[in-house]
Short mmCIF file of C-alpha atoms in Angstrom, two decimals:
data_model
loop_
_atom_site.label_atom_id
_atom_site.label_comp_id
_atom_site.label_asym_id
_atom_site.label_seq_id
_atom_site.Cartn_x
_atom_site.Cartn_y
_atom_site.Cartn_z
CA MET V 1 0.22 -0.02 -0.27
CA LEU V 2 2.65 2.58 1.46
CA GLN V 3 4.84 1.57 -1.76
CA ALA V 4 2.03 1.95 -4.21
CA LEU V 5 1.25 5.46 -3.00
CA ALA V 6 5.22 6.28 -2.92
CA LEU V 7 5.54 4.87 -6.72
CA SER V 8 2.11 6.96 -7.57
CA GLY V 9 3.75 10.49 -6.21
CA VAL V 10 6.95 9.80 -7.92
CA GLY V 11 4.93 9.14 -11.17
CA LEU V 12 2.96 12.37 -10.50
CA LEU V 13 6.08 14.57 -10.02
CA LEU V 14 7.69 13.17 -13.16
CA ALA V 15 4.66 13.71 -15.05
CA LEU V 16 4.52 17.15 -13.83
CA LEU V 17 7.92 17.71 -14.83
CA GLY V 18 7.57 16.44 -18.19
CA VAL V 19 4.92 18.84 -18.99
CA GLN V 20 6.91 21.70 -17.88
CA VAL V 21 10.01 20.73 -19.97
CA PHE V 22 8.39 19.82 -22.66
CA SER V 23 5.85 23.04 -22.67
CA GLY V 24 8.97 25.05 -23.26
CA GLY V 25 10.12 23.26 -26.39
CA SER V 26 8.80 25.14 -29.53
CA GLY V 27 11.94 27.85 -29.73
CA ARG V 28 14.40 24.82 -29.21
CA GLY V 29 12.58 23.23 -31.93
CA LEU V 30 12.75 26.49 -34.40
CA ASP V 31 16.30 26.92 -33.96
CA ALA V 32 17.22 23.39 -34.73
CA ALA V 33 15.13 23.80 -37.79
CA LEU V 34 16.62 26.94 -39.13
CA ALA V 35 20.00 25.84 -38.15
CA ALA V 36 19.25 22.40 -40.75
CA GLY V 37 18.07 25.13 -43.33
CA LYS V 38 14.45 23.79 -43.20
CA THR V 39 11.39 25.59 -41.96
CA ALA V 40 9.20 25.62 -39.01
CA ALA V 41 5.41 26.69 -38.26
CA ALA V 42 5.87 29.90 -36.30
CA PRO V 43 3.91 29.47 -33.00
CA ASP V 44 0.91 31.41 -33.34
CA PHE V 45 0.11 33.86 -30.64
CA SER V 46 -2.73 36.26 -29.71
CA LEU V 47 -1.48 39.52 -27.83
CA PRO V 48 -3.07 42.56 -26.95
CA ARG V 49 -1.95 45.65 -29.03
CA LEU V 50 0.16 48.41 -27.22
CA ASN V 51 -2.40 50.93 -28.33
CA GLY V 52 -5.05 49.34 -26.30
CA GLU V 53 -7.22 48.69 -29.48
CA GLY V 54 -8.02 44.63 -29.16
CA THR V 55 -5.89 42.22 -30.06
CA LEU V 56 -3.79 40.54 -32.98
CA ARG V 57 -3.35 36.96 -33.59
CA LEU V 58 -0.70 36.08 -35.55
CA ARG V 59 -2.38 33.64 -37.71
CA SER V 60 -4.46 36.70 -38.88
CA LEU V 61 -1.53 37.72 -41.03
CA ARG V 62 -0.92 34.41 -43.06
CA GLY V 63 -0.64 35.29 -46.72
CA HIS V 64 2.11 38.07 -45.81
CA PRO V 65 5.68 37.97 -45.23
CA VAL V 66 6.37 38.99 -41.19
CA VAL V 67 9.04 40.30 -39.64
CA LEU V 68 8.71 39.42 -35.96
CA ASN V 69 10.56 41.27 -33.70
CA PHE V 70 10.73 40.96 -30.00
CA TRP V 71 12.07 44.31 -28.26
CA ALA V 72 11.83 46.24 -25.28
CA SER V 73 11.82 49.79 -24.28
CA TRP V 74 14.92 49.41 -21.71
CA CYS V 75 16.83 47.55 -24.45
CA ILE V 76 19.56 49.92 -26.06
CA PRO V 77 20.09 47.64 -29.33
CA CYS V 78 16.33 47.98 -29.93
CA LYS V 79 16.74 51.73 -29.98
CA GLN V 80 19.45 51.04 -32.73
CA GLU V 81 17.24 49.15 -35.00
CA ALA V 82 13.93 50.59 -34.26
CA GLY V 83 14.74 53.25 -37.05
CA LEU V 84 15.58 50.65 -39.55
CA LEU V 85 12.63 48.60 -38.85
CA GLU V 86 10.13 51.34 -39.20
CA SER V 87 11.79 52.21 -42.48
CA ALA V 88 11.61 48.65 -43.62
CA ALA V 89 7.95 48.68 -42.70
CA LYS V 90 7.07 51.91 -44.84
CA SER V 91 9.43 50.75 -47.74
CA TYR V 92 8.02 47.08 -48.08
CA ARG V 93 4.19 47.82 -47.49
CA ALA V 94 3.26 47.61 -51.05
CA ASP V 95 4.96 44.20 -51.38
CA GLY V 96 2.68 42.78 -48.52
CA LEU V 97 5.46 42.53 -45.56
CA VAL V 98 4.11 43.43 -42.19
CA VAL V 99 6.64 44.23 -39.45
CA LEU V 100 5.30 43.12 -36.27
CA GLY V 101 7.05 44.52 -33.02
CA VAL V 102 6.32 42.19 -29.79
CA ASP V 103 7.22 44.55 -26.85
CA ALA V 104 8.29 41.93 -23.84
CA GLN V 105 8.92 42.45 -20.32
CA ASP V 106 8.35 45.92 -20.43
CA PHE V 107 6.09 48.85 -19.09
CA ARG V 108 3.20 49.78 -20.89
CA SER V 109 3.48 53.31 -20.66
CA ASP V 110 7.31 53.04 -21.61
CA ALA V 111 6.55 51.30 -24.30
CA ARG V 112 4.48 53.84 -25.69
CA ARG V 113 6.61 56.25 -25.15
CA PHE V 114 9.54 54.50 -26.93
CA ALA V 115 6.76 53.87 -30.23
CA LYS V 116 6.20 57.68 -30.11
CA ARG V 117 9.82 58.69 -29.59
CA TYR V 118 10.74 56.50 -32.69
CA GLY V 119 7.83 57.13 -34.97
CA LEU V 120 7.10 53.60 -35.03
CA THR V 121 3.84 53.15 -37.06
CA TYR V 122 3.80 49.15 -37.70
CA PRO V 123 1.79 47.38 -35.28
CA ILE V 124 3.03 46.40 -31.92
CA VAL V 125 1.61 44.09 -29.43
CA ARG V 126 2.56 43.50 -25.66
CA ASP V 127 3.98 40.44 -24.14
CA GLY V 128 4.67 41.84 -20.81
CA SER V 129 5.37 38.39 -18.97
CA GLY V 130 7.74 37.32 -21.79
CA SER V 131 5.98 33.92 -22.09
CA THR V 132 5.46 34.20 -26.04
CA LEU V 133 9.12 35.01 -26.15
CA ALA V 134 10.25 32.49 -24.26
CA HIS V 135 8.09 29.93 -26.38
CA TYR V 136 9.76 30.93 -29.51
CA GLY V 137 12.95 30.16 -27.79
CA GLY V 138 14.36 34.02 -27.31
CA THR V 139 16.42 34.53 -24.54
CA GLY V 140 17.47 38.48 -24.63
CA PHE V 141 16.35 41.34 -26.94
CA PRO V 142 16.37 42.43 -29.17
CA GLU V 143 15.64 39.09 -31.46
CA THR V 144 14.04 38.95 -34.85
CA TRP V 145 12.52 36.18 -36.83
CA PHE V 146 11.26 35.86 -40.38
CA LEU V 147 7.73 34.15 -41.43
CA ASP V 148 6.95 33.56 -45.04
CA ARG V 149 3.62 33.82 -46.30
CA ARG V 150 2.16 30.39 -44.86
CA GLY V 151 3.17 31.40 -41.47
CA ASN V 152 6.52 29.68 -41.45
CA VAL V 153 9.82 30.50 -39.62
CA VAL V 154 12.20 30.94 -42.38
CA GLY V 155 15.86 32.25 -42.97
CA GLU V 156 17.49 33.31 -39.93
CA HIS V 157 17.10 34.35 -36.00
CA VAL V 158 18.63 37.31 -35.69
CA LYS V 159 19.90 37.66 -31.86
CA GLY V 160 20.86 41.42 -31.27
CA ALA V 161 20.40 44.48 -33.21
CA LEU V 162 19.53 44.03 -36.73
CA THR V 163 21.99 45.46 -39.66
CA ARG V 164 20.80 47.27 -42.55
CA GLU V 165 22.00 44.40 -44.58
CA ARG V 166 20.98 41.59 -42.78
CA LEU V 167 17.40 42.84 -42.50
CA ALA V 168 17.40 43.43 -46.32
CA ARG V 169 18.47 40.02 -47.21
CA ASN V 170 15.93 38.19 -44.89
CA ILE V 171 13.25 40.23 -45.94
CA ALA V 172 14.22 39.51 -49.84
CA ASN V 173 14.13 35.74 -48.78
CA VAL V 174 10.45 35.85 -47.69
CA LEU V 175 9.51 38.06 -50.28
CA ALA V 176 11.02 35.45 -52.98
CA ARG V 177 8.93 32.55 -51.12
CA MET R 1 -8.85 27.49 27.81
CA SER R 2 -8.42 29.96 31.00
CA THR R 3 -9.19 33.61 30.80
CA ARG R 4 -5.24 34.21 31.34
CA THR R 5 -4.03 31.72 28.45
CA PHE R 6 -6.37 33.43 26.36
CA PHE R 7 -5.52 37.18 26.76
CA VAL R 8 -1.60 36.00 26.16
CA VAL R 9 -2.60 34.37 22.90
CA ALA R 10 -4.67 37.41 22.16
CA VAL R 11 -1.79 39.65 22.99
CA LEU R 12 0.74 37.49 20.58
CA ALA R 13 -1.70 37.38 18.12
CA LEU R 14 -1.94 41.23 17.78
CA LEU R 15 2.03 41.69 18.30
CA LEU R 16 2.35 39.45 14.96
CA ALA R 17 -0.23 41.05 13.20
CA ALA R 18 0.57 44.95 13.84
CA PRO R 19 4.41 44.63 11.93
CA ALA R 20 2.06 42.85 8.89
CA ALA R 21 -0.59 45.55 8.55
CA ALA R 22 2.04 48.15 8.88
CA SER R 23 4.15 46.74 5.80
CA GLU R 24 1.06 46.34 3.75
CA ARG R 25 0.31 50.03 4.59
CA HIS R 26 3.46 51.65 4.25
CA PRO R 27 5.79 49.01 2.42
CA THR R 28 9.36 49.72 1.75
CA LEU R 29 11.55 48.97 -1.40
CA ALA R 30 13.90 46.59 0.31
CA GLU R 31 10.69 44.50 1.05
CA LEU R 32 9.29 44.45 -2.12
CA SER R 33 12.98 43.53 -3.45
CA HIS R 34 12.86 40.14 -2.20
CA GLU R 35 8.97 39.54 -3.19
CA VAL R 36 9.49 40.49 -6.53
CA MET R 37 11.18 38.89 -9.32
CA CYS R 38 13.31 40.38 -12.29
CA PRO R 39 11.06 39.03 -15.53
CA THR R 40 14.41 38.80 -17.57
CA CYS R 41 17.03 37.13 -15.31
CA LYS R 42 14.16 35.29 -12.97
CA GLN R 43 16.27 36.57 -9.74
CA LEU R 44 14.81 38.33 -6.86
CA LEU R 45 14.67 42.14 -7.34
CA GLU R 46 17.25 42.63 -4.89
CA LEU R 47 19.89 40.65 -6.69
CA SER R 48 19.22 41.69 -10.08
CA HIS R 49 21.19 44.25 -11.94
CA ALA R 50 19.40 44.08 -15.12
CA PRO R 51 17.95 47.39 -16.56
CA VAL R 52 14.36 46.20 -16.45
CA ALA R 53 15.06 45.45 -12.59
CA ASP R 54 16.47 49.14 -12.20
CA ARG R 55 13.28 50.13 -13.75
CA ILE R 56 10.88 47.99 -11.56
CA ARG R 57 12.79 49.42 -8.48
CA ALA R 58 12.22 52.92 -9.80
CA PHE R 59 8.41 52.06 -10.43
CA ILE R 60 8.37 50.79 -6.91
CA LYS R 61 9.57 53.94 -5.73
CA THR R 62 7.41 56.31 -7.44
CA ARG R 63 4.22 54.31 -6.35
CA ILE R 64 5.22 54.12 -2.53
CA ALA R 65 5.72 57.84 -2.92
CA ALA R 66 2.25 57.75 -3.99
CA GLY R 67 0.87 56.01 -1.05
CA ASP R 68 0.28 52.23 -2.70
CA THR R 69 0.01 49.63 -0.33
CA LYS R 70 2.41 46.73 -1.01
CA SER R 71 -0.68 44.65 -2.62
CA GLU R 72 -1.78 47.51 -4.65
CA ILE R 73 1.71 47.84 -5.94
CA LYS R 74 2.11 44.02 -6.46
CA GLN R 75 -0.94 44.25 -8.51
CA ARG R 76 0.41 46.85 -10.68
CA LEU R 77 3.60 44.99 -11.66
CA VAL R 78 1.31 41.77 -12.41
CA SER R 79 -0.74 43.39 -14.89
CA GLU R 80 2.60 44.53 -16.58
CA PHE R 81 4.69 41.61 -16.25
CA GLY R 82 2.19 38.49 -15.42
CA GLU R 83 2.10 36.38 -12.04
CA ALA R 84 5.80 35.05 -12.49
CA VAL R 85 7.03 38.53 -11.42
CA LEU R 86 5.91 37.69 -7.48
CA ALA R 87 8.64 35.53 -5.97
CA SER R 88 5.87 33.25 -4.25
CA PRO R 89 3.35 31.90 -6.67
CA PRO R 90 -0.18 32.76 -6.49
CA ARG R 91 -2.28 29.76 -4.29
CA ARG R 92 -4.59 28.93 -7.34
CA GLY R 93 -4.14 27.13 -10.49
CA PHE R 94 -0.90 24.83 -11.76
CA ASP R 95 0.88 27.24 -9.08
CA LEU R 96 -1.18 25.99 -6.24
CA LEU R 97 0.93 22.99 -6.76
CA ALA R 98 4.02 24.68 -5.32
CA TRP R 99 2.23 25.45 -1.96
CA LEU R 100 0.33 21.69 -1.70
CA LEU R 101 3.41 19.62 -3.22
CA PRO R 102 5.36 20.20 0.24
CA LEU R 103 2.69 19.53 2.50
CA LEU R 104 1.72 16.50 0.73
CA GLY R 105 5.53 15.47 0.95
CA LEU R 106 5.47 16.38 4.79
CA ALA R 107 2.34 14.25 5.11
CA ALA R 108 3.63 11.30 3.07
CA SER R 109 6.56 11.39 5.03
CA ALA R 110 4.93 11.42 8.64
CA THR R 111 2.92 8.38 7.37
CA VAL R 112 5.85 6.49 6.27
CA VAL R 113 7.89 7.00 9.64
CA ALA R 114 4.62 6.15 11.42
CA ALA R 115 3.87 2.89 9.39
CA ILE R 116 7.81 2.06 10.31
CA VAL R 117 7.53 2.87 13.93
CA TRP R 118 4.28 0.99 14.11
CA ARG R 119 6.05 -2.06 12.38
CA TRP R 120 9.17 -2.13 14.60
CA ARG R 121 6.85 -2.00 17.79
CA ALA R 122 4.58 -4.70 16.54
CA GLY R 123 7.68 -6.87 16.04
CA SER R 124 9.05 -6.21 19.57
CA ALA R 125 5.80 -6.99 20.93
CA ALA R 126 5.63 -10.49 19.22
CA ALA R 127 9.05 -11.79 20.66
CA PRO R 128 7.55 -12.49 24.13
CA ASP R 129 9.93 -11.41 27.03
CA GLY R 130 12.39 -13.88 28.53
CA GLU R 131 12.65 -16.24 25.52
CA PRO R 132 15.30 -15.14 23.00
CA ALA R 133 14.35 -13.87 19.23
CA ASP R 134 16.96 -16.22 17.62
CA PRO R 135 18.12 -19.31 19.97
CA GLU R 136 21.68 -19.96 17.83
CA LEU R 137 21.99 -16.10 18.04
CA ALA R 138 21.90 -16.36 22.08
CA ARG R 139 23.78 -19.28 21.92
CA ARG R 140 26.57 -17.10 20.41
CA LEU R 141 26.30 -14.21 22.39
CA ASP R 142 26.67 -16.46 25.61
CA GLU R 143 29.84 -18.10 24.22
CA GLU R 144 31.48 -15.28 23.73
CA LEU R 145 30.34 -13.38 27.10
CA ALA R 146 31.71 -16.51 28.71
CA LEU R 147 35.21 -16.10 26.92
CA LEU R 148 35.16 -12.40 28.15
CA ASP R 149 34.41 -13.62 31.85
CA ALA R 150 37.40 -16.33 31.54
#
């Protein structure tokens, strides 16, 4: 009786640990697929818009290539690349490209001030807890993924500030697919 | 319970409750720094030097100056960063396990210890006084004691 109880307890603990470990596995899968030159479905999410106007679901952008950029107002490299992203959003809008900013682990008011200061007009959603960033396997700021029209992550996973060349190369890649 | 015991218990309860109430109404940054986590480095705020931790400390100072209670400040932080910003998990949902598992572990350990003690005592009671549990062992013990006496 006691042994059965102890075994049940150990089994329950292992099951819970398994759930916790494997629930965060999407990001590692994404990076592994990209490293192998393959594509992987971008984890879907629905997050509130920074401007307070409802929510935005990633899936709703199917049919558009997407530059998915995670940032925070306190992140210095995010300031360096903000202008590049805004410029790309305007330049490639006619091609159907969408730049989607995800403000993570940040105060709402700080993020709004940042968006205003850098004149960001592309859609921005909020991931206050950083759980969406973690789901993608992101560990720092800024981090950028490129999604094709079918919602697959393709090309590079850029950790750190984007350069003009790197951004242009990856945008050309998603537009060509 | 006598009147005197009741009085002592009531005074002790009041003595313990008073600092908690004061801390709730007038929190300090130091107190909150070990009840709040840095969302990026997953460390206590008091140990973190991350930029967002500096920003949270500034926010807490502002809210303390504005007269917010500890619960109000924590609630504001939860609305910005989610419940993972709190060092202690909330007592509901999946996080309830963090509170229940140690108690269940304690109860299971106590049950196992009680069962072992019960078996041990039952085993001791089975051997009647005055009669050796193992005659061979008793014979060898007698022999060795005899050698010592010699």
